[in-house]
Short mmCIF file of C-alpha atoms in Angstrom, two decimals:
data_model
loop_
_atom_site.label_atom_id
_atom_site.label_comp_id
_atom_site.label_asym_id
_atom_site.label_seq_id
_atom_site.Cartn_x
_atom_site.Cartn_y
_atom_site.Cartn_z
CA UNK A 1 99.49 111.59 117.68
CA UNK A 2 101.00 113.81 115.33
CA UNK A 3 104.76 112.57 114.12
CA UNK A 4 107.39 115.23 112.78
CA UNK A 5 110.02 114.30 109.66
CA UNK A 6 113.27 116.59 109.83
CA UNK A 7 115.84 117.22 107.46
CA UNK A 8 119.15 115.16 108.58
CA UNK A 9 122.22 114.01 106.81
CA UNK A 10 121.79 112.43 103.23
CA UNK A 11 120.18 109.16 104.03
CA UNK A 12 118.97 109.45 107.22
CA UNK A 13 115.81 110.58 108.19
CA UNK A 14 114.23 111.09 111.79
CA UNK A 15 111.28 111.10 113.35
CA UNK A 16 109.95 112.40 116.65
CA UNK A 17 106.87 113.35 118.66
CA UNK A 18 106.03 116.58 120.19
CA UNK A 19 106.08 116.74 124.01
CA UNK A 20 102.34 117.83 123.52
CA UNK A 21 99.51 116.57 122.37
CA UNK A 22 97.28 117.47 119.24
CA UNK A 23 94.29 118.58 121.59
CA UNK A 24 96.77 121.07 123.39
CA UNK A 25 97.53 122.64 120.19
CA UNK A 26 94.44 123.17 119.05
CA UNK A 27 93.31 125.08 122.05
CA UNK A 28 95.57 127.95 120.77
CA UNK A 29 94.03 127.74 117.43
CA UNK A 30 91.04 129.91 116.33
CA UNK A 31 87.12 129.56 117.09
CA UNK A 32 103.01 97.17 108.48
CA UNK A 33 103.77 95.45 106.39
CA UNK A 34 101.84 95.18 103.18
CA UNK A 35 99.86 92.71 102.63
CA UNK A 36 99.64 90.37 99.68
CA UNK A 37 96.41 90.03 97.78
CA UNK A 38 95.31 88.85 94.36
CA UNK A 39 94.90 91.25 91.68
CA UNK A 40 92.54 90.90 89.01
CA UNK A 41 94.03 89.16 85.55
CA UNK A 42 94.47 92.43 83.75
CA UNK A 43 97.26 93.28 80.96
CA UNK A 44 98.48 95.50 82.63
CA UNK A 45 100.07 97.27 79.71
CA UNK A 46 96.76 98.06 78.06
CA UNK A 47 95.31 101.26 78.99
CA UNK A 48 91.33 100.63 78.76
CA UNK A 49 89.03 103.80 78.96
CA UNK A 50 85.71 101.85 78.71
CA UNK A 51 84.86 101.62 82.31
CA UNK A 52 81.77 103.27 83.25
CA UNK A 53 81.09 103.54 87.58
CA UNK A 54 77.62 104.65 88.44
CA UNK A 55 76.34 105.09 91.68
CA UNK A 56 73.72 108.10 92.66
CA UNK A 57 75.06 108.22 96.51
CA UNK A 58 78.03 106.13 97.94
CA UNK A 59 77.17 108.13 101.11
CA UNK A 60 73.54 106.51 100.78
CA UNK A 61 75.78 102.83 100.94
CA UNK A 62 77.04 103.70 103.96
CA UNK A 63 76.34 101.94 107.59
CA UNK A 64 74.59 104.34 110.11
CA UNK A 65 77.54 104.64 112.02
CA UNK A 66 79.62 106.07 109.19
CA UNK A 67 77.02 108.53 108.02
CA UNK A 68 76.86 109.68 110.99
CA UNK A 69 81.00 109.59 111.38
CA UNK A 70 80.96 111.59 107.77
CA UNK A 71 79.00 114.48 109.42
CA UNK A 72 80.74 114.49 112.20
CA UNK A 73 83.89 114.98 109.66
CA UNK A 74 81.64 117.74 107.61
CA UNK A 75 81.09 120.16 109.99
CA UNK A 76 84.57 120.10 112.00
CA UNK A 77 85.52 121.18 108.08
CA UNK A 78 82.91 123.53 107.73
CA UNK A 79 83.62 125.05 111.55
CA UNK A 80 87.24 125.13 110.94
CA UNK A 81 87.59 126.57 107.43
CA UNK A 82 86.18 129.83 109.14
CA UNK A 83 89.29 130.24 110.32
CA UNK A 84 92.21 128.58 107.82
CA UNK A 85 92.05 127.93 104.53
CA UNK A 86 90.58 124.29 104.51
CA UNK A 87 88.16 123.97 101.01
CA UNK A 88 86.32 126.53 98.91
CA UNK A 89 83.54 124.84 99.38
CA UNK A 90 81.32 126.80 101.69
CA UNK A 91 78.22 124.75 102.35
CA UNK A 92 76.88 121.47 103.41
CA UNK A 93 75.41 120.63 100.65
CA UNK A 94 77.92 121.55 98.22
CA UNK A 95 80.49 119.53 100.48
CA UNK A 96 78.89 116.21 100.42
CA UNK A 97 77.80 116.81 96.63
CA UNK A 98 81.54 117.76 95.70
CA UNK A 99 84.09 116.52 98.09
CA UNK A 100 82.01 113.21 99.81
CA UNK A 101 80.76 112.00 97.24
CA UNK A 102 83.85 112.12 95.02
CA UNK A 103 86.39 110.54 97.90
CA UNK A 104 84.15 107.37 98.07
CA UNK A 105 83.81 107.16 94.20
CA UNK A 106 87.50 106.33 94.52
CA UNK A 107 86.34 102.64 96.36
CA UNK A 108 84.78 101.33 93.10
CA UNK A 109 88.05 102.14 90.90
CA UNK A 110 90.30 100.56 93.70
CA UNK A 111 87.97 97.38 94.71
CA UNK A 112 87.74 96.61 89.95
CA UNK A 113 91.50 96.46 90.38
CA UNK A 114 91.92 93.86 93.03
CA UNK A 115 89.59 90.55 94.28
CA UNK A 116 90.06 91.13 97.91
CA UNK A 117 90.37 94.21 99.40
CA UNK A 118 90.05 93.49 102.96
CA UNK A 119 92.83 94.58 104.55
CA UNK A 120 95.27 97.24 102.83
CA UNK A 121 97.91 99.96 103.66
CA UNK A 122 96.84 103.15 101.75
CA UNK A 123 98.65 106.35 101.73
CA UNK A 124 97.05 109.59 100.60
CA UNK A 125 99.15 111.92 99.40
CA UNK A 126 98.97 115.83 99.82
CA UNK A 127 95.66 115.17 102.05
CA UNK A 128 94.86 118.73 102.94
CA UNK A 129 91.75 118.58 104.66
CA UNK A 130 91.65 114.69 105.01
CA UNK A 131 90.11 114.09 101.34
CA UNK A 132 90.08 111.91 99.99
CA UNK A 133 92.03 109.74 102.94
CA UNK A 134 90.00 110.54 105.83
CA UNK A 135 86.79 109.81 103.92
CA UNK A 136 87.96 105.98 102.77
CA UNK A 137 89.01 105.13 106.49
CA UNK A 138 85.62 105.81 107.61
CA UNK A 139 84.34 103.70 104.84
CA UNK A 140 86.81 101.08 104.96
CA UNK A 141 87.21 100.73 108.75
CA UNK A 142 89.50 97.53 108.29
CA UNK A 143 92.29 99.68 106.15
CA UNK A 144 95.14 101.15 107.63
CA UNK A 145 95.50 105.20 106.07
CA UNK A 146 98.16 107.48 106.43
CA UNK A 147 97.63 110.55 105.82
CA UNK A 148 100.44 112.39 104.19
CA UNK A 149 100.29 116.48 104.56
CA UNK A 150 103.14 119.22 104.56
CA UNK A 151 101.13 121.95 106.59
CA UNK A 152 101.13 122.35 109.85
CA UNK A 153 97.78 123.83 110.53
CA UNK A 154 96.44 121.24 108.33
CA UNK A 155 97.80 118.19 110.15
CA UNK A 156 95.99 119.94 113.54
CA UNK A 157 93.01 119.97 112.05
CA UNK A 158 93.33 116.36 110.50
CA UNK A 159 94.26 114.71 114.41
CA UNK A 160 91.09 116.89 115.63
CA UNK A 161 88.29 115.09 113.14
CA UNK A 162 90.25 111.48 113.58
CA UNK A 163 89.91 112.11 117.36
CA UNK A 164 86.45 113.69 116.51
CA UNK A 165 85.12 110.89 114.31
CA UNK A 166 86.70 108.05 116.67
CA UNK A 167 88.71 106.59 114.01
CA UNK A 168 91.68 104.21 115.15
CA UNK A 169 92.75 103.28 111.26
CA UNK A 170 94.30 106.80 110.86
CA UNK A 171 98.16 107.87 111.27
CA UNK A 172 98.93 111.23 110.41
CA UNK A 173 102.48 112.11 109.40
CA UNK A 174 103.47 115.77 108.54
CA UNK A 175 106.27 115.89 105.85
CA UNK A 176 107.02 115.72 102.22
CA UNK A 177 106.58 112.95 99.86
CA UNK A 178 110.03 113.74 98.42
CA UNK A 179 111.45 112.90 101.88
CA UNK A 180 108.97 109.97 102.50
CA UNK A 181 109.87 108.74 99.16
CA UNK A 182 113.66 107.83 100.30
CA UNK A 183 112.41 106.83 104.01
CA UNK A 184 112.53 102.91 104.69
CA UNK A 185 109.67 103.27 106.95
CA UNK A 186 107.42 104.46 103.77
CA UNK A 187 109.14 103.75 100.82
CA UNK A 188 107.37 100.97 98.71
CA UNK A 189 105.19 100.18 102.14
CA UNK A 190 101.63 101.09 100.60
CA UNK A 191 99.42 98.77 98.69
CA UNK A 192 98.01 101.93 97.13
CA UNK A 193 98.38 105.37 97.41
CA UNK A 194 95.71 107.69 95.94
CA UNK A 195 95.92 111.58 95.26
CA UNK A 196 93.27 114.20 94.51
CA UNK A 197 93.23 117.75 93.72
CA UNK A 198 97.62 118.02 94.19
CA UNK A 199 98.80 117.86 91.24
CA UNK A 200 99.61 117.28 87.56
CA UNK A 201 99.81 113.31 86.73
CA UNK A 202 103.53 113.49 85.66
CA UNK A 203 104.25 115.52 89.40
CA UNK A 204 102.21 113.23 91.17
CA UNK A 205 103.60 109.85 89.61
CA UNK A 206 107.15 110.99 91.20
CA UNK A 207 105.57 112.10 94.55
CA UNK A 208 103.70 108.70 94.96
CA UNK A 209 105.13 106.04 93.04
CA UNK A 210 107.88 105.24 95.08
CA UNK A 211 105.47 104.67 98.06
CA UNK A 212 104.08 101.80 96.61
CA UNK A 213 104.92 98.44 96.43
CA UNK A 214 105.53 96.25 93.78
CA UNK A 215 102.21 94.99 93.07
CA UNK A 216 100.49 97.94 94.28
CA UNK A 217 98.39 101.01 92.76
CA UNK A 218 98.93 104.38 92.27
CA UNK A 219 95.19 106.12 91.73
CA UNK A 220 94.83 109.52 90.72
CA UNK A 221 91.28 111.21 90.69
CA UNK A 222 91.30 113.82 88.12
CA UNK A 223 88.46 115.48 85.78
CA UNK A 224 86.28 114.29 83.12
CA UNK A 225 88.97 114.59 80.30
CA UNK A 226 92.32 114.09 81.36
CA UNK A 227 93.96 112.19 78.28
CA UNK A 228 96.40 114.58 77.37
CA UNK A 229 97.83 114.61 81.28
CA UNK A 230 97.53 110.84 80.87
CA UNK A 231 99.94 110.94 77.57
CA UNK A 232 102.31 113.38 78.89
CA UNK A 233 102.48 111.77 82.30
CA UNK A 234 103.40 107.90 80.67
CA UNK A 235 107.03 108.62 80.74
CA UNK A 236 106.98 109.82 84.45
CA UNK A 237 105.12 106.39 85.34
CA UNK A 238 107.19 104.14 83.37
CA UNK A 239 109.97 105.81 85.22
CA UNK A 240 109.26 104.87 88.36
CA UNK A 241 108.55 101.39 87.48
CA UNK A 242 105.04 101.01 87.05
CA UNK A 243 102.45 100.85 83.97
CA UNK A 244 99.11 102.83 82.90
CA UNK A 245 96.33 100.20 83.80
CA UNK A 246 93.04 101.64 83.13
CA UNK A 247 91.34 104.75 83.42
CA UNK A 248 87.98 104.65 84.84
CA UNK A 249 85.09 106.99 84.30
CA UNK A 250 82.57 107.62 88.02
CA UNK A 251 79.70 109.92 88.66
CA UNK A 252 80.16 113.35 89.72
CA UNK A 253 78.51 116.65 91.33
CA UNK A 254 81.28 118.37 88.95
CA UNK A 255 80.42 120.71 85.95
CA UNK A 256 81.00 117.87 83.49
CA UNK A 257 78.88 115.40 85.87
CA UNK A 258 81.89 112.87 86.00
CA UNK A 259 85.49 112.58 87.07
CA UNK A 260 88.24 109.94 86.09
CA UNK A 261 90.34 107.36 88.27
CA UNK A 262 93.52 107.01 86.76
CA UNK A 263 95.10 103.71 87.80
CA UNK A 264 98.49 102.84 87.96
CA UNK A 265 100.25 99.41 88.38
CA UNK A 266 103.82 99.12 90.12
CA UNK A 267 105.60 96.37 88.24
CA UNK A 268 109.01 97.12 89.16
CA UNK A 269 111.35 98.62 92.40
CA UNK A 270 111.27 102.60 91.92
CA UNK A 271 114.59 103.38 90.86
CA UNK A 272 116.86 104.59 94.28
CA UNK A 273 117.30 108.31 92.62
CA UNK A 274 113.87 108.85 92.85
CA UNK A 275 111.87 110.90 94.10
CA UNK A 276 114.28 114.02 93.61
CA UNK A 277 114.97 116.68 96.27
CA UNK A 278 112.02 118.91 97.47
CA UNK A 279 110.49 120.97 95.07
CA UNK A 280 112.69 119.35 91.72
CA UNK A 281 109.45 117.24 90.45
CA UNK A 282 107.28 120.48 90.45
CA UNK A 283 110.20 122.38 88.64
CA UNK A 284 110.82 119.87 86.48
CA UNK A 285 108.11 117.38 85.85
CA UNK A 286 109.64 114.27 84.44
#
């Protein structure tokens, strides 16, 4: 079910679901509460860069069912970016080497920062074509994802492979995270929110910050050598109440051959001002 945020009043927010379903649309288209788990005993004001994941193919630890779920997912993609503008990535291959492969490296960062992970509320924010979002609910059946996308066509495509793939841990909600940000039904609901490919760190700390609890994690997968983003974004972070933690180095199908987790701890409430209007933290990163 797809689920529409419009523009209201200051302060109020509504939602509301078309009179038609996902599946109709797409016949016109071209051929919780959070819940409380132990963290880790970390300082959390230390920013560590020694971590080191390895792992040849986190498809290869995958159950049957969810391999076979992930190609499912893989060529809906492949079908559909024919017609809209979905990934660059053209070929099979290249799309389990550079997009598969890199969502589930996310797990490791995300399961070093907690001791139980079994049951979380994740957000991913600016989703696009489901990555890396889509990708961790069929890994991590017993999550609960949200999938967080502006675009239209996008969120089509994004109800199609849930329907597709048989997932039931999947809500899709078109809108901003500038207007999420200030909605009581998502602000500081999420045990982590995660982010890849959207933007810079000190954008992206502003965007999904204030959807996470106190207690929670912000992770941001970024390239091999991001610790001049890192730097510049620590003001933006400590602004929305929450600390650097660690940054941690996985395996990659990229250039370099690795990418980097950055991973943020909430330790306080998001200040109320924040996020700003649509379009502000782009214009004028913090």
């Amino acid at each position: 079910m797809l689920m529409w945020l419009c523009k209201a009043p200051p302060n109020v927010q509504f939602q509301f679901q078309l009179p038609f379903s996902a599946r109709t649309l797409i016949k016109h288209l071209p051929s919780w509460k959070p819940n409380a788990f132990s963290r880790r005993r970390t300082n959390a004001k230390a920013l560590t860069t020694t971590t080191r994941i390895v792992n040849s193919s986190h498809f290869e630890t995958l159950d049957s069912r969810q391999q076979e779920q992930i190609r499912l997912y893989v060529d809906a993609l492949l079908q559909w970016n024919q017609k809209m503008n979905l990934t660059a990535v053209k070929e099979v291959n290249e799309v389990m080497e550079r997009h598969i492969e890199d969502s589930l490296a996310i797990l490791a960062p995300i399961h070093k920062s907690y001791t139980s992970c079994d049951k979380i509320r994740l957000v991913d924010v600016g989703t696009g074509a489901g990555l890396p979002g889509l990708v961790l609910a069929i890994a991590r059946p017993e999550w609960n994802i949200t999938l967080l996308e502006s675009m239209n066509k996008r969120c089509v495509f994004l109800e199609h492979a849930v329907s597709l793939t048989g997932l039931s841990n999947v809500q899709v909600v078109r809108g901003r995270a500038e207007n999420l940000g200030h909605n009581i039904s998502f602000r500081e609901q999420f045990d982590v929110a995660v982010a890849r490919a959207v933007a810079e760190m000190r954008i992206l700390a502003e965007y999904c910050l204030p959807l996470v609890r106190v207690g929670g994690l912000f992770v941001a997968a970024k390239g091999h050598d991001p610790q001049e983003e890192v730097r510049n974004a620590e003001r933006a972070v400590q602004l929305m109440g929450a600390s650097l933690l660690q940054l941690c180095s996985v395996e990659s199908q990229s250039p370099y051959g690795k990418r980097t987790a950055i991973v943020c701890l909430k330790d306080h409430p998001t200040p109320k001002k924040y996020p700003r209007d649509p379009g502000t933290p782009a214009k004028m990163p913090l």
